[in-house]
Structures are given as structure tokens and as C-alpha cells.
Coordinates of C-alpha atoms in Angstrom, one line a residue:
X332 CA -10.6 -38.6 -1.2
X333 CA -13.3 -38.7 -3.5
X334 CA -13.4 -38.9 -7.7
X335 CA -10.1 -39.6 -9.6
X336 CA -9.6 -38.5 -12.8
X337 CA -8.1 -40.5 -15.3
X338 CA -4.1 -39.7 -16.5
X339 CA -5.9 -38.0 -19.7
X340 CA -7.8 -35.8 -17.4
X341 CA -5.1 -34.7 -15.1
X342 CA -4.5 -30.7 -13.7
X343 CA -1.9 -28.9 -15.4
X344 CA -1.6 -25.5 -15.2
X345 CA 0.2 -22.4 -16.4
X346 CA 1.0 -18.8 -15.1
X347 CA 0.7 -17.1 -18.7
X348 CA 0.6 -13.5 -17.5
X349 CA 2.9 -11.9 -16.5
X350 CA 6.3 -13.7 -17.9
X351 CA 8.3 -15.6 -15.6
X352 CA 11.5 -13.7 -15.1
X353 CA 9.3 -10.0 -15.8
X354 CA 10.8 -7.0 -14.5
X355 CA 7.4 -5.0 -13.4
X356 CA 7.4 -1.0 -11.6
X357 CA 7.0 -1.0 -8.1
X358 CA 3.3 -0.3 -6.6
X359 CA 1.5 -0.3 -10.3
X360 CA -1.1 -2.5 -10.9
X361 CA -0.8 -5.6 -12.8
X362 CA -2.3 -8.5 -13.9
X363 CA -1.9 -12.3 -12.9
X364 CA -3.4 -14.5 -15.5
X365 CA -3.2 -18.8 -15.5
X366 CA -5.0 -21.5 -17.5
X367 CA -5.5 -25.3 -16.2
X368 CA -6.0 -28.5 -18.2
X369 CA -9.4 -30.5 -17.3
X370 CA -10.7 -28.3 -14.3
X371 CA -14.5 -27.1 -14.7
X372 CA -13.6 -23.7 -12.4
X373 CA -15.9 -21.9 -10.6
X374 CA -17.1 -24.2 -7.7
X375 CA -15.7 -22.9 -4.7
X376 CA -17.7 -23.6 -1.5
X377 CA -17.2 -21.5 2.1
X378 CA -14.1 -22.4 3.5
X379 CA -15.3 -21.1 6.8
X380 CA -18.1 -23.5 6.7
X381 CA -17.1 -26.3 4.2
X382 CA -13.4 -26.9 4.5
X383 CA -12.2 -30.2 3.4
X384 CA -15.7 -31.6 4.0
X385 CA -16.5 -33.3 0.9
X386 CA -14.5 -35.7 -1.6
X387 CA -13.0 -34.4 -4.7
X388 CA -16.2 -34.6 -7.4
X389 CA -15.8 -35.2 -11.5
X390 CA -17.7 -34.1 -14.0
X391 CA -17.4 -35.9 -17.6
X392 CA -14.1 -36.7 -16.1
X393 CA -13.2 -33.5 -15.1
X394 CA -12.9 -32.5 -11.8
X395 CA -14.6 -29.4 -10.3
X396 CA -13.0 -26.9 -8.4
X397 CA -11.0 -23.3 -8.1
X398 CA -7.7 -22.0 -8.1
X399 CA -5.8 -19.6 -5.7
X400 CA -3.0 -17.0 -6.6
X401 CA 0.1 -16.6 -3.9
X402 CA 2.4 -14.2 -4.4
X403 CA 5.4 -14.3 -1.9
X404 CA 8.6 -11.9 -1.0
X405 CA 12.0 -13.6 -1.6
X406 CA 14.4 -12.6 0.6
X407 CA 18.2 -12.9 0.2
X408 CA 18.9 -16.2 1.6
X409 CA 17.7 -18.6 -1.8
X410 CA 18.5 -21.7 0.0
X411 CA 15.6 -21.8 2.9
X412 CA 12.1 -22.3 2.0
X413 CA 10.1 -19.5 2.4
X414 CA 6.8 -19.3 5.2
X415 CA 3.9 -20.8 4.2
X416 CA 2.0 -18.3 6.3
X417 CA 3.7 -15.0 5.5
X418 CA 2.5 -13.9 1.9
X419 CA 2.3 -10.2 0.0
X420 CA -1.1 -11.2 -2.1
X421 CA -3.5 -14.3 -1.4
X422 CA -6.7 -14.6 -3.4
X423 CA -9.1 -17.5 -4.7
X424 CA -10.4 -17.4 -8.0
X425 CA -13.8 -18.8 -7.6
X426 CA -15.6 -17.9 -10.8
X427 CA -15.9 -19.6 -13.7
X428 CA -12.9 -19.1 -16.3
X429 CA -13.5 -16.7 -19.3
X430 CA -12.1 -18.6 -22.4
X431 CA -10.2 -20.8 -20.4
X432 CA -8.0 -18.1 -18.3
X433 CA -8.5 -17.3 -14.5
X434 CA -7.1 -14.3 -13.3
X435 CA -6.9 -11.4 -10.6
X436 CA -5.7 -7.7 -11.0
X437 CA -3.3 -6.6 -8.1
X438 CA -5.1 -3.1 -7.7
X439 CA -1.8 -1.6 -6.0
X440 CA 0.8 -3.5 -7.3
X441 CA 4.1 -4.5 -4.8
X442 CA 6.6 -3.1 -3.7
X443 CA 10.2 -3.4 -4.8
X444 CA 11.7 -6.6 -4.3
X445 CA 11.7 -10.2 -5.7
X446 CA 8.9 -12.2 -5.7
X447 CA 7.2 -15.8 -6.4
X448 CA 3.8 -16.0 -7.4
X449 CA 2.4 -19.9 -7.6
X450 CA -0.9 -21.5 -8.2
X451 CA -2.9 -23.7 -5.8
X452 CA -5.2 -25.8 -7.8
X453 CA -7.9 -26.8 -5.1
X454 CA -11.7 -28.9 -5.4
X455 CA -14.6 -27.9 -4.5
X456 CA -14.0 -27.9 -0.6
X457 CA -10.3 -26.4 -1.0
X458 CA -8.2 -30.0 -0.6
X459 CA -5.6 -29.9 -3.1
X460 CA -6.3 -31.9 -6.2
X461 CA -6.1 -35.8 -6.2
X462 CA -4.4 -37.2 -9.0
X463 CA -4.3 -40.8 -10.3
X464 CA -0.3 -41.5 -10.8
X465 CA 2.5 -39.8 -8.9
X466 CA 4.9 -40.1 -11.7
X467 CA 3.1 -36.8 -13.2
X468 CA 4.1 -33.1 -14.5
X469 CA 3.4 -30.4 -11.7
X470 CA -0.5 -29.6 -11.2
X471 CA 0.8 -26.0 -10.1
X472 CA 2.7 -23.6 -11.9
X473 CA 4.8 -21.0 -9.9
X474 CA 7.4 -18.2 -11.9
X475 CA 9.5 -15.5 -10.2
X476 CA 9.3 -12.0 -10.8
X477 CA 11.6 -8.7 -10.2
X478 CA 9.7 -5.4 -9.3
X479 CA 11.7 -2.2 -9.5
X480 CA 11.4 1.6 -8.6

């Protein structure tokens, strides 16, 4: 498992851009913007070669490590979980954060439906975060969105 951090180093994180609930136009680009609590982004190793190979890692407490943006298509039926392999948009955000926001332009936008669009806070080799209590606020952040004709 690797480094713990301590309860007042926890992951928390926040989708800040767009607004949950935002109506957006169909097939335009947009923006997805987040910002995490205590992780030093940018360390994001090969996941072809390095998956889940090495513990989670701290540094001053912090642990090091990346984020990933999903967005997903909602269908009608709101009462069965959606598949965790069929997504519209999957990307990593390896780099470093630029005044504490990560972030990734969707260059054509979606097309019209209803979507969710989550966070997966990940270490270094891509296992999700370790935490040090379960009784905890959410390490991930996920909203719903509406885009339109």
C-alpha cells in the first residue's frame, strides 16, 4: 500500500469548471477544470510499463500523484450504474498543477445528451489514493451536466 498520509493531509477534490448542473452547446469546446487538497501533481509514471507497481509515496506529508477526468453519457434509466468501461472523454492529467488547478480542454466538445464528468485521484503508479480513516469526505468529485443543440 505504501505512505499514508495523516487525516490533515487527506485528498479532497473539486470539479470547479464548469458548474455542476451547466447547460453547455452541443460539439463546442469546453473546459474541465478541478483543484485537490494535499496532492503534489504531476507524477504520473507509464501505465503500460508501471501499473500499480510501486506503493503510494509522500512527500512532506503529501502524497504524489495525478488525476484523471471521465466524462460519461447518462442514459434514461437513473437507477442502474452506468459501465465502467464505456466512457465519451477519458484523459490523465499528468502535469504539474498551475496555481493549484488541473485541467483539460475538450477540443470538440459532446454531443447532446446528459452527462457525468468525475475525478479519479490516482499515485504515482495509478492505484487510487490510500487514505488513513474511512469515516472521510469523498477524495473524488463528480457533477452532472446537460449539453443542448
Amino acid at each position: 500500500m505504501g505512505e499514508i498520509p495523516s487525516v490533515d493531509n487527506m485528498i479532497s477534490t473539486l470539479i470547479i469548471k464548469p458548474a455542476d448542473g451547466s447547460t453547455i452547446e452541443a460539439k463546442k469546446k469546453f473546459r474541465i477544470d478541478t483543484i485537490t487538497d494535499n496532492l503534489i501533481s504531476g507524477f504520473f509514471s507509464d501505465p503500460v510499463k508501471e501499473y500499480y507497481v510501486k506503493p503510494q509515496q509522500l512527500k512532506n506529508g503529501k502524497i504524489l500523484g495525478h488525476s484523471h477526468i471521465i466524462v460519461q453519457k447518462l442514459d434514461d434509466n437513473r437507477r442502474k450504474p452506468l459501465n465502467p468501461k464505456v466512457f465519451a472523454f477519458f484523459k490523465g492529467l499528468d502535469q504539474p498543477a498551475k496555481n493549484g488547478i488541473l485541467g483539460v480542454d475538450i477540443n470538440d466538445g459532446l454531443p447532446a445528451g446528459d452527462y457525468r464528468i468525475c475525478t479519479i485521484v490516482s499515485s504515482f503508479t495509478h492505484q487510487p489514493v490510500i487514505m488513513p480513516i474511512a469515516q472521510r469526505g469523498a477524495q473524488d468529485d463528480c457533477i452532472r451536466i446537460k449539453v443542448r443543440n
